[in-house]
mmCIF file of C-alpha atoms in Angstrom:
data_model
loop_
_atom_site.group_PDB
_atom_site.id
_atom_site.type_symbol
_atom_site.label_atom_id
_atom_site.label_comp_id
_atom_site.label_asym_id
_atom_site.label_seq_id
_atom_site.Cartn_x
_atom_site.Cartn_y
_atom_site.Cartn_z
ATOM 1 C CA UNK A 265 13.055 -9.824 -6.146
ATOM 2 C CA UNK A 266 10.397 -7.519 -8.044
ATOM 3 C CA UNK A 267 7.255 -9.361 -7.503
ATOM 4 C CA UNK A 268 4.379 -6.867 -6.263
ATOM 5 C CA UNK A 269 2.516 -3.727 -7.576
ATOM 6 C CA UNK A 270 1.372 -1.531 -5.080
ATOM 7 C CA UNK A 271 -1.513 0.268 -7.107
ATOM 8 C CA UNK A 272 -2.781 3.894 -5.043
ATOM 9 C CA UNK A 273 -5.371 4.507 -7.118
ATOM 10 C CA UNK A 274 -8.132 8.113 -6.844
ATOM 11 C CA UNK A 275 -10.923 5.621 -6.728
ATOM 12 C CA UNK A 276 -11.074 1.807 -6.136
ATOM 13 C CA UNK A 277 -13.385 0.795 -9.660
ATOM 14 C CA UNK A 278 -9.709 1.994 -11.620
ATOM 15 C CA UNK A 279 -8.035 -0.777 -10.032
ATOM 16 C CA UNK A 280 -9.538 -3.500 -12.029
ATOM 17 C CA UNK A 281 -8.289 -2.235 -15.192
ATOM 18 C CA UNK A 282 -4.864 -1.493 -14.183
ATOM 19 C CA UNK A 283 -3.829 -4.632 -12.486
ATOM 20 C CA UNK A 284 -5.151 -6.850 -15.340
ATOM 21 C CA UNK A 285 -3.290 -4.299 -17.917
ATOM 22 C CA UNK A 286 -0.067 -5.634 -16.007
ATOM 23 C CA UNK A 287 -1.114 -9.223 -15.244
ATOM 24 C CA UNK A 288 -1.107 -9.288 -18.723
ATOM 25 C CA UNK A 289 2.394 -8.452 -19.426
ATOM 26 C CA UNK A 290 3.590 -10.192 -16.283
ATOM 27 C CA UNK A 291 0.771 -13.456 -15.004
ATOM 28 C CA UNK A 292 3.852 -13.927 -12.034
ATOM 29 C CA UNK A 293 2.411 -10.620 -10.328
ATOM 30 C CA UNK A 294 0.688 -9.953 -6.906
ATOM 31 C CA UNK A 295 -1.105 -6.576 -6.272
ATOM 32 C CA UNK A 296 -1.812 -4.467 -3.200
ATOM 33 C CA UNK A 297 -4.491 -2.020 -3.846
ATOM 34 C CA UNK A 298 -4.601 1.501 -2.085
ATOM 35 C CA UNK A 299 -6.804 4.884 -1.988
ATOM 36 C CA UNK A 300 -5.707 5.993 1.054
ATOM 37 C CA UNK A 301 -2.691 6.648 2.891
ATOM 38 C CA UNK A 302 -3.520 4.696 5.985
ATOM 39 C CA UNK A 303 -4.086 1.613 3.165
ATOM 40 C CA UNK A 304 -0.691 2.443 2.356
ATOM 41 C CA UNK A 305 0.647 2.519 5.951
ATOM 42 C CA UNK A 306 -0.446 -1.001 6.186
ATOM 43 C CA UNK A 307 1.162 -2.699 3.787
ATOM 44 C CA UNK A 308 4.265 -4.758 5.099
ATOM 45 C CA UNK A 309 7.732 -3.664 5.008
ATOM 46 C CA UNK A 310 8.930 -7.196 3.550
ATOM 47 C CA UNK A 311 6.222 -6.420 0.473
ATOM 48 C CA UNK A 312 7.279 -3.088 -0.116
ATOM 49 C CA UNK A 313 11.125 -4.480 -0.291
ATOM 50 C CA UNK A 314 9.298 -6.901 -3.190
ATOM 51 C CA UNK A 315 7.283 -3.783 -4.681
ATOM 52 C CA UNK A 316 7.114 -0.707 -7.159
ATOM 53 C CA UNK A 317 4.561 1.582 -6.408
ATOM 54 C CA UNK A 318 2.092 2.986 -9.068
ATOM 55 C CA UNK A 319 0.068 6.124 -8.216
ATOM 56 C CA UNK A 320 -2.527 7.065 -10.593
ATOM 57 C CA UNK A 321 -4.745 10.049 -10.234
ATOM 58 C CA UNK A 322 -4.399 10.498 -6.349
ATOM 59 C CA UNK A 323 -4.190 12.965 -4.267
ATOM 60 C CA UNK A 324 -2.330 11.319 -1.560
ATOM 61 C CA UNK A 325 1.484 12.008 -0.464
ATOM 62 C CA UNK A 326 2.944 9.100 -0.018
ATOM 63 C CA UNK A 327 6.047 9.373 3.388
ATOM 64 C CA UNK A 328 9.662 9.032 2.917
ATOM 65 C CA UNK A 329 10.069 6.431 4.331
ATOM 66 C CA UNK A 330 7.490 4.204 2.409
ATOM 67 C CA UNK A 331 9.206 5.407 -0.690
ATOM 68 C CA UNK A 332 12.312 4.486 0.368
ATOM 69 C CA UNK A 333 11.405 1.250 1.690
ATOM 70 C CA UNK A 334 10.210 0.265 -1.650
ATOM 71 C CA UNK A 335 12.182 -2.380 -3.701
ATOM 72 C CA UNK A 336 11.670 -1.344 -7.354
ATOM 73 C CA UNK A 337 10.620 2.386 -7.019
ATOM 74 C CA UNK A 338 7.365 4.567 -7.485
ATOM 75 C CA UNK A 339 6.298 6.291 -9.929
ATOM 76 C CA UNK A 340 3.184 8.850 -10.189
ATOM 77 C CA UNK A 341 0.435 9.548 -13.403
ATOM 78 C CA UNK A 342 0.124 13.151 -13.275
ATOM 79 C CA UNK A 343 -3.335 15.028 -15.441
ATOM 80 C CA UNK A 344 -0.929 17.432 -16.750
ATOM 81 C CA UNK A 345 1.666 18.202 -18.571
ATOM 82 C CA UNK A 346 5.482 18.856 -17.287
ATOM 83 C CA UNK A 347 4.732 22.410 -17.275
ATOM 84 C CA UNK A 348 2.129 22.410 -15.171
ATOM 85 C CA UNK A 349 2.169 20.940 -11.386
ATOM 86 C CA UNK A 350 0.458 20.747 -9.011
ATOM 87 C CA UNK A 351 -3.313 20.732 -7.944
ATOM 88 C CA UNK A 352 -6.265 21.250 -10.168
ATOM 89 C CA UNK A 353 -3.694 21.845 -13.196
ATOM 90 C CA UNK A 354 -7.016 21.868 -16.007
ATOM 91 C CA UNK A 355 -8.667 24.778 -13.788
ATOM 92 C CA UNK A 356 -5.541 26.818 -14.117
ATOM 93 C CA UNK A 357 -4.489 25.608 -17.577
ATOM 94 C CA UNK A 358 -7.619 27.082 -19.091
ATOM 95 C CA UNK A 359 -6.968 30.088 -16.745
ATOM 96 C CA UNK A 360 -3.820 30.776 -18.417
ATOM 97 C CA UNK A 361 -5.646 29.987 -22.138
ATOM 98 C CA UNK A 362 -3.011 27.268 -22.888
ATOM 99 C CA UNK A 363 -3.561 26.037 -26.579
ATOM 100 C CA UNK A 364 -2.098 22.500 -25.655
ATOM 101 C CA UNK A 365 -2.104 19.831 -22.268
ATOM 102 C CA UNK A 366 -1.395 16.397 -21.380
ATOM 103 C CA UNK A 367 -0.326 13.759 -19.088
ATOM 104 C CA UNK A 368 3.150 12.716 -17.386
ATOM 105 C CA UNK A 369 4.387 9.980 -15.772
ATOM 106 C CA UNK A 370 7.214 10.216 -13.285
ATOM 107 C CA UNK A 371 9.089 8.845 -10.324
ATOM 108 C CA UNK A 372 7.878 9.863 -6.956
ATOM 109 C CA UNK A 373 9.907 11.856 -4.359
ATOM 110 C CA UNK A 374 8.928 13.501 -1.065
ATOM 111 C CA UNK A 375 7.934 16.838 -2.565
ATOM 112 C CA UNK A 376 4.783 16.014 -5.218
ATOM 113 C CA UNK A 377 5.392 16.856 -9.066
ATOM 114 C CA UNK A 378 8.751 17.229 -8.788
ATOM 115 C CA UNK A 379 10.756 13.526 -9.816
ATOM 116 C CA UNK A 380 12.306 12.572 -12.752
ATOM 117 C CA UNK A 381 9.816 12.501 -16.024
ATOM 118 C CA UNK A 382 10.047 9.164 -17.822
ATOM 119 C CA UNK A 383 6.231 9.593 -19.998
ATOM 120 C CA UNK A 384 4.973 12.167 -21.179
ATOM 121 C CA UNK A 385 1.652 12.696 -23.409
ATOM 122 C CA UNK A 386 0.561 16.030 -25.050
ATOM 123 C CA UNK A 387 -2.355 16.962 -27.038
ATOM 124 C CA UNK A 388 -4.311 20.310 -28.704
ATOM 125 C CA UNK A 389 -7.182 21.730 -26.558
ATOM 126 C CA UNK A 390 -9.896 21.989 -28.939
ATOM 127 C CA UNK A 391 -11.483 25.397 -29.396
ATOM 128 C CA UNK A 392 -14.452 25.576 -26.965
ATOM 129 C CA UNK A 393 -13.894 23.325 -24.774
ATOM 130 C CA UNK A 394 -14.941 23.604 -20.637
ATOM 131 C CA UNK A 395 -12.748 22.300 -17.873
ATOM 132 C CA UNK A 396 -14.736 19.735 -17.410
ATOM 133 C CA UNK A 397 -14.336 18.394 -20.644
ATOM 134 C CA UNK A 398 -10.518 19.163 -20.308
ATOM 135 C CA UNK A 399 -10.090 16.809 -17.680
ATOM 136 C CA UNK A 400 -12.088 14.265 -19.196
ATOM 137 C CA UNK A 401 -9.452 14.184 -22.191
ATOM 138 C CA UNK A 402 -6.807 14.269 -19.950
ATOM 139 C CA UNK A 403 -7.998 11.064 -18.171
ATOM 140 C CA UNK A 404 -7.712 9.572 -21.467
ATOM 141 C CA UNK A 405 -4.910 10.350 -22.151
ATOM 142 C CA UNK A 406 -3.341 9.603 -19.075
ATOM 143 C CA UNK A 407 -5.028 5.877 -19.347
ATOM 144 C CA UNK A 408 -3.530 5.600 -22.438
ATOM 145 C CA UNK A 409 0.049 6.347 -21.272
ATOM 146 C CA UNK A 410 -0.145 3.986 -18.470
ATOM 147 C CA UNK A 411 -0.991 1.333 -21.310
ATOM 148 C CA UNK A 412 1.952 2.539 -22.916
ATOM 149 C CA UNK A 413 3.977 2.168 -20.528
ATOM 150 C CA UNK A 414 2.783 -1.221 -18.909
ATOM 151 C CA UNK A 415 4.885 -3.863 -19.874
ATOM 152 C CA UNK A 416 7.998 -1.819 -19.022
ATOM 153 C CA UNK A 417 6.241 -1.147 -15.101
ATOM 154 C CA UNK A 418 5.208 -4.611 -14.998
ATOM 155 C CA UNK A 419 8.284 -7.032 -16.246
ATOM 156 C CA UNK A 420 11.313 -4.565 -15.686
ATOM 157 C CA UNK A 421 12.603 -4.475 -12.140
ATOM 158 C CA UNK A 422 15.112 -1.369 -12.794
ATOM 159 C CA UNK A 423 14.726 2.205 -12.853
ATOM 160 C CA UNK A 424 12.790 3.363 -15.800
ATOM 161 C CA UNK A 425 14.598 5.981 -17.838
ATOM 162 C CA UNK A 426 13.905 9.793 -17.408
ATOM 163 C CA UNK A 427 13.100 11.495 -21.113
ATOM 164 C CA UNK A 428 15.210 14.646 -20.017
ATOM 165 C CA UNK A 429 12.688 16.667 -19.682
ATOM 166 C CA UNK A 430 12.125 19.403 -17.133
ATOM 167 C CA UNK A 431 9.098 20.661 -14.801
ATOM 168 C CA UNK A 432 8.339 23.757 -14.819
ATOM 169 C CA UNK A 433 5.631 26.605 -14.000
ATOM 170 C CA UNK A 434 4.275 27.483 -10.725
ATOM 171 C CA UNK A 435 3.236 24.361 -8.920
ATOM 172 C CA UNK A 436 -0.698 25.098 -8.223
ATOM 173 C CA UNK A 437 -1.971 24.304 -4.981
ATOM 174 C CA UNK A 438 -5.542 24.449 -3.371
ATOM 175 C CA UNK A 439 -4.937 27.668 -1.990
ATOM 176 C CA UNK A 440 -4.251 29.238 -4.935
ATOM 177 C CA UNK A 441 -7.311 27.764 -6.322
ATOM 178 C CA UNK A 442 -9.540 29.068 -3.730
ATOM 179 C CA UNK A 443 -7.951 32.534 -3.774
ATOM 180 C CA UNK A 444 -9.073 32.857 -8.027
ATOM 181 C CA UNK A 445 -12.573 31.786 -6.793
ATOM 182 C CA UNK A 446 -12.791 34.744 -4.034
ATOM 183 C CA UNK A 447 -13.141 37.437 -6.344
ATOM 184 C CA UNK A 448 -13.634 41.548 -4.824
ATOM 185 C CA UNK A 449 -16.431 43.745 -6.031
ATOM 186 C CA UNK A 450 -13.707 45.773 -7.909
ATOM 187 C CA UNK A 451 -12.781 42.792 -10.283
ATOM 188 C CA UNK A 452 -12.102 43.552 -14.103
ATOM 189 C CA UNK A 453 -14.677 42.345 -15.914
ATOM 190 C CA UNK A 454 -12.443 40.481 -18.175
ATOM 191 C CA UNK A 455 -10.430 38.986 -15.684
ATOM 192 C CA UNK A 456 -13.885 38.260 -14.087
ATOM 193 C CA UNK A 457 -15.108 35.923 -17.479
ATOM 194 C CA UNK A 458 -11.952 34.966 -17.416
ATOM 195 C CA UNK A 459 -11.994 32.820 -14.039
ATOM 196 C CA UNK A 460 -15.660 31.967 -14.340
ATOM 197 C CA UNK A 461 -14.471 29.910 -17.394
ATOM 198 C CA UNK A 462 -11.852 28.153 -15.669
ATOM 199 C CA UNK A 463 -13.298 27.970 -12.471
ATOM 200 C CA UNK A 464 -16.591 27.534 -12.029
ATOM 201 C CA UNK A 465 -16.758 23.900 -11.289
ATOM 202 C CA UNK A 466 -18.088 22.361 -8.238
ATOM 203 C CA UNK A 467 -16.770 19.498 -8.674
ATOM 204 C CA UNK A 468 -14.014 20.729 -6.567
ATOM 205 C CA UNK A 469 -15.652 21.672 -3.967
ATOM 206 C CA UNK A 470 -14.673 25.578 -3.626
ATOM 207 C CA UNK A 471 -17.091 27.511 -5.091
ATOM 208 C CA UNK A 472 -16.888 30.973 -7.274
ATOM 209 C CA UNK A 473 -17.393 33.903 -4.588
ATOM 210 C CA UNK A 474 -17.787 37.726 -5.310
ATOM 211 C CA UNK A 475 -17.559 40.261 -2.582
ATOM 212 C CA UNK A 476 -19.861 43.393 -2.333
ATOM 213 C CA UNK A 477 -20.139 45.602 0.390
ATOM 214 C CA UNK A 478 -19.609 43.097 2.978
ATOM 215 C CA UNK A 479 -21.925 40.331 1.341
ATOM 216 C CA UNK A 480 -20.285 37.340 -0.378
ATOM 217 C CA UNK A 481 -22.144 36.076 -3.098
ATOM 218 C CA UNK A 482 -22.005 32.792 -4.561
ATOM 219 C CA UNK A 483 -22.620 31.829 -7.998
ATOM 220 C CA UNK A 484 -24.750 28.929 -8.936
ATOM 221 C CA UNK A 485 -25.031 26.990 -12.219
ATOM 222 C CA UNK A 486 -27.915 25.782 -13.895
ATOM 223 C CA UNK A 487 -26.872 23.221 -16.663
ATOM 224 C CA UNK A 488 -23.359 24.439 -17.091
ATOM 225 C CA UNK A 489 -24.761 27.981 -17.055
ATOM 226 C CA UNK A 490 -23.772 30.575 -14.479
ATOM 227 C CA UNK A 491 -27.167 31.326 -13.365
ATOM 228 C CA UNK A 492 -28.028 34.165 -10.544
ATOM 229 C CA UNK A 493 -25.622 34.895 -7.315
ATOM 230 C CA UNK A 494 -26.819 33.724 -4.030
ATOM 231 C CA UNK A 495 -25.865 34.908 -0.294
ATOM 232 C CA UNK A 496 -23.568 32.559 0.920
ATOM 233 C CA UNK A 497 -22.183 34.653 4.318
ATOM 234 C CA UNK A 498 -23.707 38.328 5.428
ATOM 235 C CA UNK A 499 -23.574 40.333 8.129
ATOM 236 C CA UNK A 500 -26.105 40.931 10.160
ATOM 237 C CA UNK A 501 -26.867 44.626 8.982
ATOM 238 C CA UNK A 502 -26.690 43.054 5.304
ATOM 239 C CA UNK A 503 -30.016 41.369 5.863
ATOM 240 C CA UNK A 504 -32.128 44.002 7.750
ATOM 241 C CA UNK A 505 -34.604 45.124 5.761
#
């Protein structure tokens, strides 16, 4: 019997929202709340028989054997569109200069970004806009196909129904991210410009590096600007004077 939701959440103030988005559509409902995997881990085996698991802007991998010990499936709300997977998908969405993004919904399997889609939500990237403010339209949109798609998660105990529609690109990954942030002192300028526009955020914690003659410079922002490099990791001999 389909009578939990299992909601892994990025943070625990979105958890509010989503569980009384579904307790509407279904008052009958109990809720587990997760942002970790060892919150997860500790969740019963007789409620995950009862459950369907809803993962919504994590970054956690759920096991095998959790998703297969759930009753009434998973199913994961991706910041991206089909086309691109992955980690950080904004950062390298504005890399590539995409004209369009959006949001998908699909089931979860052991390998992330990679199940069947069943939601999928697109939109224009306006002219001008930053990463930042990329994401933050994404996380709208996302919200809003999660409200879309609520009473169907919350009152129907089968499979949803996948669109048809395929992944595809290269699925990002934090190493890839940090490898466009380490940039060598022979860099094209263009291509330079080009990744301090899409990544220049330190919101993810890896921060834009150049290398020069052994020195590795960081650079800093000031307001959104990119303001003036600053040593981050010299040699010795770098710093004689």
């Amino acid at each position: 019997m389909f009578d939990t939701i299992i909601l892994l959440t990025g943070s625990r103030d979105q958890q509010l929202a989503l569980s009384e988005l579904l307790r509407a559509h279904n008052p009958a409902l109990a809720f587990r709340f997760a942002v970790s995997l060892q919150d997860i881990e500790a969740i019963e085996r007789d409620v995950l028989g009862r459950s369907r698991l809803l993962a919504f802007t994590t970054g956690v991998i759920v096991p095998a054997d959790i998703l297969q010990a759930l009753g009434h499936g998973a199913y994961n709300f991706h910041p991206a569109p089909p086309d691109y997977p992955g980690w950080a998908p904004a950062h390298f969405a504005m890399y590539d200069g995409a004209t369009r993004f959006g949001a998908t919904a699909h089931v979860m399997e052991t390998r992330v970004d990679c199940g069947p889609i069943v939601g999928v939500e697109t939109f224009d990237i306006p002219r001008g806009v930053d990463v930042r403010g990329l994401e933050q339209m994404t996380f709208v949109r996302l919200a809003y196909l999660f409200w879309r798609m609520s009473r169907d998660l919350a009152c129907h105990a089968g499979p949803l129904p996948a669109l048809g529609v395929s992944w595809s690109g290269a699925k990002s990954t934090r190493q890839m991210y940090a490898a466009m942030c380490d940039m060598s002192a022979d860099i094209d300028p263009a291509e330079m410009a080009r990744r301090i526009r899409a990544f220049h955020d330190d919101f993810r914690g890896i921060p834009l590096t150049l290398n020069l003659h052994g020195t590795r410079f960081q650079l800093m922002s000031a307001a959104g600007a990119v303001g003036e490099p600053r040593t981050v990791d010299a040699p010795a001999l770098a710093l004689a004077s």
